[in-house]
XYZ file of C-alpha atoms in Angstrom:
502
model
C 0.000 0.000 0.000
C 2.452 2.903 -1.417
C 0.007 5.721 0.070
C 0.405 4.215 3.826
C 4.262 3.528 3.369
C 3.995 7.199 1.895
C 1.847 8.856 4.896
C 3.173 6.599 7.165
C 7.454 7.153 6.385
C 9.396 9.514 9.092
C 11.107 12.699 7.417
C 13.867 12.676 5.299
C 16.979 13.175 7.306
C 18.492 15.615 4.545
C 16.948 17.762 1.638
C 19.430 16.228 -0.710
C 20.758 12.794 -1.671
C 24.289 12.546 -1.809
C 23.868 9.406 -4.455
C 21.455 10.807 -6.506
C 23.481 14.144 -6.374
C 26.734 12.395 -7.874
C 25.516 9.397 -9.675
C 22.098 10.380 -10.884
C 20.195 7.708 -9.659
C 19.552 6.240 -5.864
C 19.085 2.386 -6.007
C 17.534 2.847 -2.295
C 14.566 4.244 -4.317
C 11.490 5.315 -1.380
C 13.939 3.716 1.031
C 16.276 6.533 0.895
C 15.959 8.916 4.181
C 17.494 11.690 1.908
C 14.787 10.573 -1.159
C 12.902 13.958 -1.371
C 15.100 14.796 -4.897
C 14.714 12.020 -6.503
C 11.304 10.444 -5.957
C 8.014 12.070 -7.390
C 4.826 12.884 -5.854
C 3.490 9.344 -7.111
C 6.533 7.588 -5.287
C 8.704 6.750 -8.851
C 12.135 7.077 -8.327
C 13.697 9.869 -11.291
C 16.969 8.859 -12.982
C 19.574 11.730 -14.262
C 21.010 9.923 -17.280
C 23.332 13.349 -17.230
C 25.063 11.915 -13.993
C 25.230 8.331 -14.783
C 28.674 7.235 -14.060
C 30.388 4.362 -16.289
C 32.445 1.830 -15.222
C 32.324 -0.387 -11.701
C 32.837 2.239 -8.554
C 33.595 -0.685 -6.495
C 35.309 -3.871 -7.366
C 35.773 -7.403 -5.426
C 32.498 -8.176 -4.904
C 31.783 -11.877 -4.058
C 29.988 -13.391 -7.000
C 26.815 -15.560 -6.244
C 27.787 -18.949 -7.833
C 31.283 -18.465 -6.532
C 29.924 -18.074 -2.878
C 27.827 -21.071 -3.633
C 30.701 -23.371 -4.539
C 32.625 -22.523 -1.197
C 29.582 -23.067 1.005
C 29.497 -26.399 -0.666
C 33.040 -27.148 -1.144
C 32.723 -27.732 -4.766
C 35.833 -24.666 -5.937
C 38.593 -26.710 -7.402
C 41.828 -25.981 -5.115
C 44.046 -28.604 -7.007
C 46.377 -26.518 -7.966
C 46.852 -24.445 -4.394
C 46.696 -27.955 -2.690
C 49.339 -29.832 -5.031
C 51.950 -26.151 -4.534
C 51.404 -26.684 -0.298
C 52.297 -29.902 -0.900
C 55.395 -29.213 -2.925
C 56.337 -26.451 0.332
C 56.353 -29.271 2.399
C 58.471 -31.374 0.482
C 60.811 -28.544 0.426
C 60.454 -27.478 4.004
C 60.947 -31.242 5.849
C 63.708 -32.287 2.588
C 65.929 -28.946 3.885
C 65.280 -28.778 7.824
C 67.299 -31.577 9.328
C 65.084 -31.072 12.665
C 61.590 -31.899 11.049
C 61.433 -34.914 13.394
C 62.247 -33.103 16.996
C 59.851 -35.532 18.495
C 61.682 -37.849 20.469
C 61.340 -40.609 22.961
C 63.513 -40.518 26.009
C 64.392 -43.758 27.997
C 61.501 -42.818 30.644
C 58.951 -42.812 27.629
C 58.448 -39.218 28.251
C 58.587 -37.032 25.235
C 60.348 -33.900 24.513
C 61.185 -31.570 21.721
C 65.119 -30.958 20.801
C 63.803 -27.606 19.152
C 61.141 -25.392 21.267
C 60.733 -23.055 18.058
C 59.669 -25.618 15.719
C 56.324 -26.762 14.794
C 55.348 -30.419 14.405
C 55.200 -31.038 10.585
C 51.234 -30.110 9.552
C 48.841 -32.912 8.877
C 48.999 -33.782 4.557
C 45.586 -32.310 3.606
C 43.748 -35.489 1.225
C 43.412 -34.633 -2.530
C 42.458 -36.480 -5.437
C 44.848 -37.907 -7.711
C 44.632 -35.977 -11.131
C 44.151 -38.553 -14.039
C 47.176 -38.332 -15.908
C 46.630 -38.115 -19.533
C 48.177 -36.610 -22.921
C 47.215 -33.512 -24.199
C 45.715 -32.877 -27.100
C 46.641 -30.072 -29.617
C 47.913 -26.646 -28.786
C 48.240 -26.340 -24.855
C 49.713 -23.379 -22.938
C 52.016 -23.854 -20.859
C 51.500 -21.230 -18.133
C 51.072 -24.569 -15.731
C 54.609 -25.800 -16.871
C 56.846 -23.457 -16.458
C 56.463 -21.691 -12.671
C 56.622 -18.024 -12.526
C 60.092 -16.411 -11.583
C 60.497 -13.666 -8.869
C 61.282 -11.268 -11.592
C 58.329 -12.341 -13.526
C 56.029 -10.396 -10.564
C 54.572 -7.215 -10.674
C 56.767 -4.210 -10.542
C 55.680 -2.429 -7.740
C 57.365 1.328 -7.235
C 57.170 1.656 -2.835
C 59.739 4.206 -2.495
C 58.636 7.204 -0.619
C 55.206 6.215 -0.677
C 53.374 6.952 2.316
C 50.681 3.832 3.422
C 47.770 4.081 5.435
C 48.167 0.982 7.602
C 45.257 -2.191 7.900
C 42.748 -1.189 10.613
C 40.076 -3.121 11.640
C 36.915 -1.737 12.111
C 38.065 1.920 11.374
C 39.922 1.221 7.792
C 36.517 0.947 6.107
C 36.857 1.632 2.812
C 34.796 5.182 3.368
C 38.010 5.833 5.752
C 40.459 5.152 2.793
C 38.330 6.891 0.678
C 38.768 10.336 2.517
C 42.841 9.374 3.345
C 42.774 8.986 -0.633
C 41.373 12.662 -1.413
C 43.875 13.826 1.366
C 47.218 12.524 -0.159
C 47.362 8.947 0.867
C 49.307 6.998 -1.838
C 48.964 3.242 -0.478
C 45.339 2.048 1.292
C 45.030 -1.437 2.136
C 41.764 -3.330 2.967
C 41.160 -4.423 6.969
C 42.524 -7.985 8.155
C 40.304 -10.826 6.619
C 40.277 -14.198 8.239
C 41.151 -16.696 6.294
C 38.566 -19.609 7.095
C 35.279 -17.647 6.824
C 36.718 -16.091 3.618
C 37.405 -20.093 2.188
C 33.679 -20.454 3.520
C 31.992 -17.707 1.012
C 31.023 -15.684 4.053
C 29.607 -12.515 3.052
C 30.776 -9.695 5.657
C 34.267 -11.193 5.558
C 34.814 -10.545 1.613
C 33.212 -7.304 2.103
C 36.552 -6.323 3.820
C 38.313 -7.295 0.509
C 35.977 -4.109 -1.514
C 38.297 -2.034 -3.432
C 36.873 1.881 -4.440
C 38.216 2.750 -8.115
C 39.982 5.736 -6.598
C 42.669 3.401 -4.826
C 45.349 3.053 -7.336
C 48.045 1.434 -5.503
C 45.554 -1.032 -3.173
C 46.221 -4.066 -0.906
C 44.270 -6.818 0.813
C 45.214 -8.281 3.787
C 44.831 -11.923 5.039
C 45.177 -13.362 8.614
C 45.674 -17.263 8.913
C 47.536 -19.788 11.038
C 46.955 -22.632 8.484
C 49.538 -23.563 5.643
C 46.484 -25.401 3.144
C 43.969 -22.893 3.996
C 46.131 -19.908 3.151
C 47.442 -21.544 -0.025
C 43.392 -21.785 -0.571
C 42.916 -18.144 -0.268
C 46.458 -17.124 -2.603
C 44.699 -19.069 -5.031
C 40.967 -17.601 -4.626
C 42.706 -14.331 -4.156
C 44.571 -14.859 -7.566
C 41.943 -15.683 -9.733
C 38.765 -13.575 -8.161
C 40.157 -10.197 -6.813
C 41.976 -7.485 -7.935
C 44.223 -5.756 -5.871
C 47.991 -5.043 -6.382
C 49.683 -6.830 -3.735
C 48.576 -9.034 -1.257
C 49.678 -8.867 2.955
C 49.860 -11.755 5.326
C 48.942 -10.495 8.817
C 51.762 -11.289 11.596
C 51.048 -8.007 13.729
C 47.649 -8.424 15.219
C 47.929 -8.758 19.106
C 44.619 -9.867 20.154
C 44.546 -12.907 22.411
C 41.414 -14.576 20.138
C 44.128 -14.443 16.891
C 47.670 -14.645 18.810
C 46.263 -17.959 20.861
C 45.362 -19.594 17.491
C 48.717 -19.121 16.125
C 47.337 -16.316 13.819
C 48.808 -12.423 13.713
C 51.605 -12.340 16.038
C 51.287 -15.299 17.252
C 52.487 -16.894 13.613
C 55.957 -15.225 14.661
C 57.009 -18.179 16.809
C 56.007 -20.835 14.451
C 58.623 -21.121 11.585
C 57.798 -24.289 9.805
C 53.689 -23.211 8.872
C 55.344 -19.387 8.510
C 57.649 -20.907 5.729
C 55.128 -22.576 4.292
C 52.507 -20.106 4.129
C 54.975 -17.336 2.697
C 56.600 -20.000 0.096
C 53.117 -21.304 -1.016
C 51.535 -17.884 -1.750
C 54.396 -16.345 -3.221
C 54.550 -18.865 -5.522
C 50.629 -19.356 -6.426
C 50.692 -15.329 -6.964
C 51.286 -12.895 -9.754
C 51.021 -10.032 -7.386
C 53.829 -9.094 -4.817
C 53.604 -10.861 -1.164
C 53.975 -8.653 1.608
C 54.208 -9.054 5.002
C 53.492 -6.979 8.620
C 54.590 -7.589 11.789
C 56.016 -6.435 15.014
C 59.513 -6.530 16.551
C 58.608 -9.848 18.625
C 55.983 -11.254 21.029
C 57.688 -10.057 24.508
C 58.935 -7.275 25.124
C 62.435 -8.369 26.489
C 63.282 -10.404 22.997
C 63.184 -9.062 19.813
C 62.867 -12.065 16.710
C 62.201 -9.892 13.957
C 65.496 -9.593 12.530
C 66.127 -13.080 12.550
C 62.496 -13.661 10.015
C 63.442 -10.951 8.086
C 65.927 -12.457 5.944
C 64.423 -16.119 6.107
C 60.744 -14.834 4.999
C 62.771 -12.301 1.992
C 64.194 -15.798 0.762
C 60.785 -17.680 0.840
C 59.656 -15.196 -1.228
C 58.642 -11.876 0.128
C 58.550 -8.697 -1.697
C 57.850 -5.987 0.771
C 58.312 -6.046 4.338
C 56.209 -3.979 7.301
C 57.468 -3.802 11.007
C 55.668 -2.056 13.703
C 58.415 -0.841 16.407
C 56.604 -2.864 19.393
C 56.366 -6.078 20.543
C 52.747 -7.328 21.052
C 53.410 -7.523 24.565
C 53.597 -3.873 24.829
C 50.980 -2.887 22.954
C 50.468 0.858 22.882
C 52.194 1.100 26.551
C 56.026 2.300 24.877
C 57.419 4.444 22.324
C 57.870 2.501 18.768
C 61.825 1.365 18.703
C 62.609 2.848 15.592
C 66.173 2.347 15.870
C 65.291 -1.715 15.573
C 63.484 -0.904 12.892
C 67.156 0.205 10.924
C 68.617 -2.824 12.221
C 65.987 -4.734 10.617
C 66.364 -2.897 7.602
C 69.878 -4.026 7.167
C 69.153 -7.727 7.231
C 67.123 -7.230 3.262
C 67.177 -5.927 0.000
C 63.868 -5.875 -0.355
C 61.641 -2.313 0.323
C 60.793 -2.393 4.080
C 57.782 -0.114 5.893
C 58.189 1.595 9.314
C 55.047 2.040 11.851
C 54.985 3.617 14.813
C 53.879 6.857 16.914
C 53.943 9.210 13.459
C 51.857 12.112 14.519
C 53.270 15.200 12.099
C 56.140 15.684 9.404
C 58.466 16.428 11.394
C 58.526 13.180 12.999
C 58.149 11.311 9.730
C 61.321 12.947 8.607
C 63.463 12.137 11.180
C 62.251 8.795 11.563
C 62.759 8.074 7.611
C 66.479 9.443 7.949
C 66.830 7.226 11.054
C 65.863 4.021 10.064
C 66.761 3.968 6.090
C 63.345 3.147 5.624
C 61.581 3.168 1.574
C 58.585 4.317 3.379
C 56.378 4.764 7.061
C 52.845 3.101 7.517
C 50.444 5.229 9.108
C 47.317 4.121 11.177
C 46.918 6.048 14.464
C 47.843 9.083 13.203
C 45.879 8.884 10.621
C 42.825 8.579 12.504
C 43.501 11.250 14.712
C 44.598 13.526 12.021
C 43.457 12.190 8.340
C 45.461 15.351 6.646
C 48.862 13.845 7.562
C 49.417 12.664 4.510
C 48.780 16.136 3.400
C 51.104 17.316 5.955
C 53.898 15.318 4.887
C 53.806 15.885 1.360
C 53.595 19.710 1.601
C 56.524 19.352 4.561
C 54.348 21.563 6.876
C 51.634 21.533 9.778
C 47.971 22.725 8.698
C 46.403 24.828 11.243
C 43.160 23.242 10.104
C 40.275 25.334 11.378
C 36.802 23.375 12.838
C 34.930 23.916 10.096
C 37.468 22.072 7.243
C 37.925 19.396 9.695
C 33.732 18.659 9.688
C 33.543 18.959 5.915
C 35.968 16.058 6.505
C 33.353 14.571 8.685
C 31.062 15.158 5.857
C 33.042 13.672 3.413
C 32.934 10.619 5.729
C 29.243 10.605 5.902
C 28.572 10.498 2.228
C 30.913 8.196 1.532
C 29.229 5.912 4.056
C 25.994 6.716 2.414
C 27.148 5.222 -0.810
C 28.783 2.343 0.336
C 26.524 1.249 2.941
C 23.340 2.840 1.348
C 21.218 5.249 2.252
C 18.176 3.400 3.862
C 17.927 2.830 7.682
C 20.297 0.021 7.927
C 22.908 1.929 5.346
C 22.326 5.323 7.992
C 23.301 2.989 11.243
C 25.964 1.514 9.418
C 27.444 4.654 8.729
C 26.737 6.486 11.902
C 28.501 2.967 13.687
C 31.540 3.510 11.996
C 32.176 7.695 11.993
C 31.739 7.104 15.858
C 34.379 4.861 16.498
C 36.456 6.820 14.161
C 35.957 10.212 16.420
C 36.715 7.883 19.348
C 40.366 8.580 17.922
C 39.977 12.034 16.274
C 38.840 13.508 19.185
C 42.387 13.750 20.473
C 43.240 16.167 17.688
C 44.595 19.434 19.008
C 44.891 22.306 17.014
C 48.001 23.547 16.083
C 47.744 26.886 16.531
C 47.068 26.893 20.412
C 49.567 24.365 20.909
C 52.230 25.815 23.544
C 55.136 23.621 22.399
C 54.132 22.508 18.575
C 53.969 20.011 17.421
C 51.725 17.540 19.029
C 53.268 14.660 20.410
C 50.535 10.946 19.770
C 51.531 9.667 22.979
C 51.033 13.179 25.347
C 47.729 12.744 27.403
C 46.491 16.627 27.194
C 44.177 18.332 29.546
C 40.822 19.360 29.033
C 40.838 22.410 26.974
C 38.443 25.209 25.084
C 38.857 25.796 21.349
C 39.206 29.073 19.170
C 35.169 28.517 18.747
C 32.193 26.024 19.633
C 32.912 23.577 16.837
C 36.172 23.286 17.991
C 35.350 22.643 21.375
C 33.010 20.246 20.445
C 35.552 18.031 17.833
C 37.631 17.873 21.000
C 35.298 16.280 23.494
C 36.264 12.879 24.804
C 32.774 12.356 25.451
C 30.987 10.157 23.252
C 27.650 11.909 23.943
C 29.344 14.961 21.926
C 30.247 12.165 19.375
C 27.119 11.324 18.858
C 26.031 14.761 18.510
C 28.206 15.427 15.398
C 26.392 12.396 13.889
C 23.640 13.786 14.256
C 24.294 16.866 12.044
C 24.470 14.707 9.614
C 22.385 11.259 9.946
C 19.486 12.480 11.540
C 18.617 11.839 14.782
C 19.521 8.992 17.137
C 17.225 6.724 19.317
C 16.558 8.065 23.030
C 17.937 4.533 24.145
C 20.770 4.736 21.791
C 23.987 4.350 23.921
C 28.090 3.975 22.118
C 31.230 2.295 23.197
C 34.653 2.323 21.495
C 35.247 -0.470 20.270
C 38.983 -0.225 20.443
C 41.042 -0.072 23.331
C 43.787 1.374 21.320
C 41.626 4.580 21.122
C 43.449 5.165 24.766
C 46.628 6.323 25.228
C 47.648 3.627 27.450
């Protein structure tokens, strides 16, 4: 009954649609909450054929009938399964301590080598039937591809806004993008609920056409599943490189033997890293900290083992995962590591203005710095650092930012209820971190410092005041200048702790 739905639907949130306004049509139709532009008195949606975009605005989406083979285990991973196999062969023919199981005249067991893993169980495949071939065949399945045969990739100088779950959305990326970001990488995708077809989880691996130098990153602990996902990633996505995850420091991924916790466990690490590299066209990259404790750094020892398995870039965040956010990054490590490769190698840590980029560049030898908290506090870094000077942003620039943001979040998550909670879910736990901007230009000793714990202050004007409030009630408020109003009941928590400074 269109003239109940009509009578019946709350007011638009907006007078115009964002959507409409750029693309010419809204496929939200009477949905939209912004919908007064382009629907008619009779509840037709208008098209603007003069705004029609061409060409895909977002690629990697996860095609029906390819979901529907992974739910039902009918994709063909042959080829990925046969290359683990040939890893392992490799690995256990070359490591003289692949049986460090051994029986001691009590019958008790114990392991000669503490760092080793016990060799992985074969996965069961299928025989192929061997037979001739007939006529012309290629032989792109003969003849493996070479190192040099990879993508070219040019990181020098490059500045990269780092993985970040939850808050590197691709609406996030989208605004680093306009603001001088040259690298954007997706968030950290599991790699089981990817090899399942799960929906949400390949929505992490969505690529905007604006990201010309783009990454995905994967997060496994399981040699055959991760050569899985090299080859799904190979022949369904596009991207131009693709990172394995060693970094995260959450207990749920470091006590599977995932993130960090893949560190310590050199036999599936060689594995993984010689599997993918060598089912992939695209560069192999990988990110991780200095160690897993704080008193012993390991990082320089997998630097030169995981270059010679076949790694083309290299990330390092100057912390252990023991210490979290709770010390300075250790950027002098970070050289040391440096000198162990030849390939390009990434510095992360505590990057807050161009002035500490600079020195931190010249002190480590680094091709290039990762940014992700600084970022989020201040999205115009990479603005700052190409121009090699602060921006005294005023209120007002930084909540057309905000803005930005919004629409952006409109577009990708759409703009019907569900699209406007979506959006307003995300912006909030990205002010949870931008709150802690402080303008430059009342700064007594410029320029900010990311780990300094300032007091409660007053800005040059209202809006200012308000962008600074480590309240999430004021949060919620600048949502609301934008995505309508909230729920009386509507209550929000950060969701991550490393929006502290502890």
């Amino acid at each position: 009954d269109l003239p109940a739905y009509l009578a019946n639907k709350p007011e638009d949130l907006g007078p115009d649609c964002y959507i409409f306004s750029t693309q010419g049509y809204c496929p939200r139709g009477l949905a939209c909450r912004y919908n007064s532009n382009h629907v008619d008195k009779d509840g037709r949606n208008i098209r603007d054929s003069s705004k029609f975009v061409t060409g895909e605005q977002v690629t990697n989406q996860l095609d029906k009938d390819v979901q529907v083979k992974l739910r039902k285990k009918h994709y063909d991973f042959k080829w990925a399964d046969g290359v683990c196999q040939e890893a392992w062969d490799i690995i256990n023919k070359d490591d003289p301590s692949k049986q460090d199981l051994k029986v001691e005249s009590n019958g008790a067991a114990s392991l000669d080598n503490q760092t080793s893993e016990p060799p992985e169980k074969k996965m069961k495949t299928e025989e192929p039937i061997k037979s001739k071939p007939i006529g012309p065949v290629s032989d792109e399945d003969l003849v493996k591809l070479r190192k040099v045969e990879k993508k070219k990739l040019d990181w020098t100088n490059k500045t990269y806004l780092a993985p970040l779950t939850t808050v590197g959305n691709l609406p996030f990326r989208r605004v680093c993008k306009v603001l001088g970001a040259d690298i954007t990488c997706g968030e950290m995708a599991l790699a089981l609920p990817i090899l399942q077809g799960h929906g949400p989880e390949w929505a992490l691996l969505k690529k905007h056409h604006s990201e010309d130098f783009f990454g995905v990153q994967i997060c496994g602990c399981s040699p055959p599943q991760m050569a899985r996902v090299a080859q799904l990633l190979e022949e369904r996505i596009e991207c131009d490189f693709i990172d394995i995850n060693m970094g995260c420091p959450i207990d749920l991924i470091y006590k599977k033997g995932m993130g960090s916790g893949l560190m310590a466990r050199k036999r599936p690490m060689e594995n993984i890293v010689r599997t993918m590299s060598n089912l992939m066209s695209k560069p192999l990259t990988l990110k991780m900290r200095t160690g897993i404790y704080s008193d012993k750094s390991i990082a320089h020892d997998i630097f030169p083992l995981v270059e010679e398995w076949g790694a083309s870039a290299l990330t390092i965040h100057g912390r252990s995962r023991e210490q979290r956010y709770t010390r300075l990054a250790d950027w002098e490590y970070i050289g040391k590591c440096v000198e162990t490769v030849n390939v390009p190698v990434f510095g992360n840590g505590d990057i807050m203005n161009f002035e500490d980029y600079n020195l931190q560049k010249e002190k480590s030898n680094v091709n290039g710095i990762m940014l992700a908290r600084g970022a989020l506090i201040k999205p115009w870094l990479f603005k700052e650092i190409k121009e090699q000077k602060h921006w005294d942003i005023s209120g007002q620039e930084r909540l057309d930012i905000v803005k930005d943001f919004c629409n952006y979040g409109l577009e990708h998550w759409g703009s019907d209820d569900k699209g406007v909670e979506n959006t307003r879910k995300f912006l909030l736990e990205w002010l949870s971190f931008a709150h802690r901007y402080v303008p430059h230009g009342i700064l007594l000793y410029p320029p900010q410092k990311i780990n300094e714990r300032l007091p409660i202050y007053k800005g040059r004007n209202e809006l200012e005041t308000l962008l600074s409030s480590p309240n999430s009630d004021d949060w919620v408020k600048i949502s609301e200048m934008f995505l309508g109003k909230v729920r009386d009941d509507f209550q929000f928590m950060a969701k991550h702790k490393a929006n502290s400074y502890s």
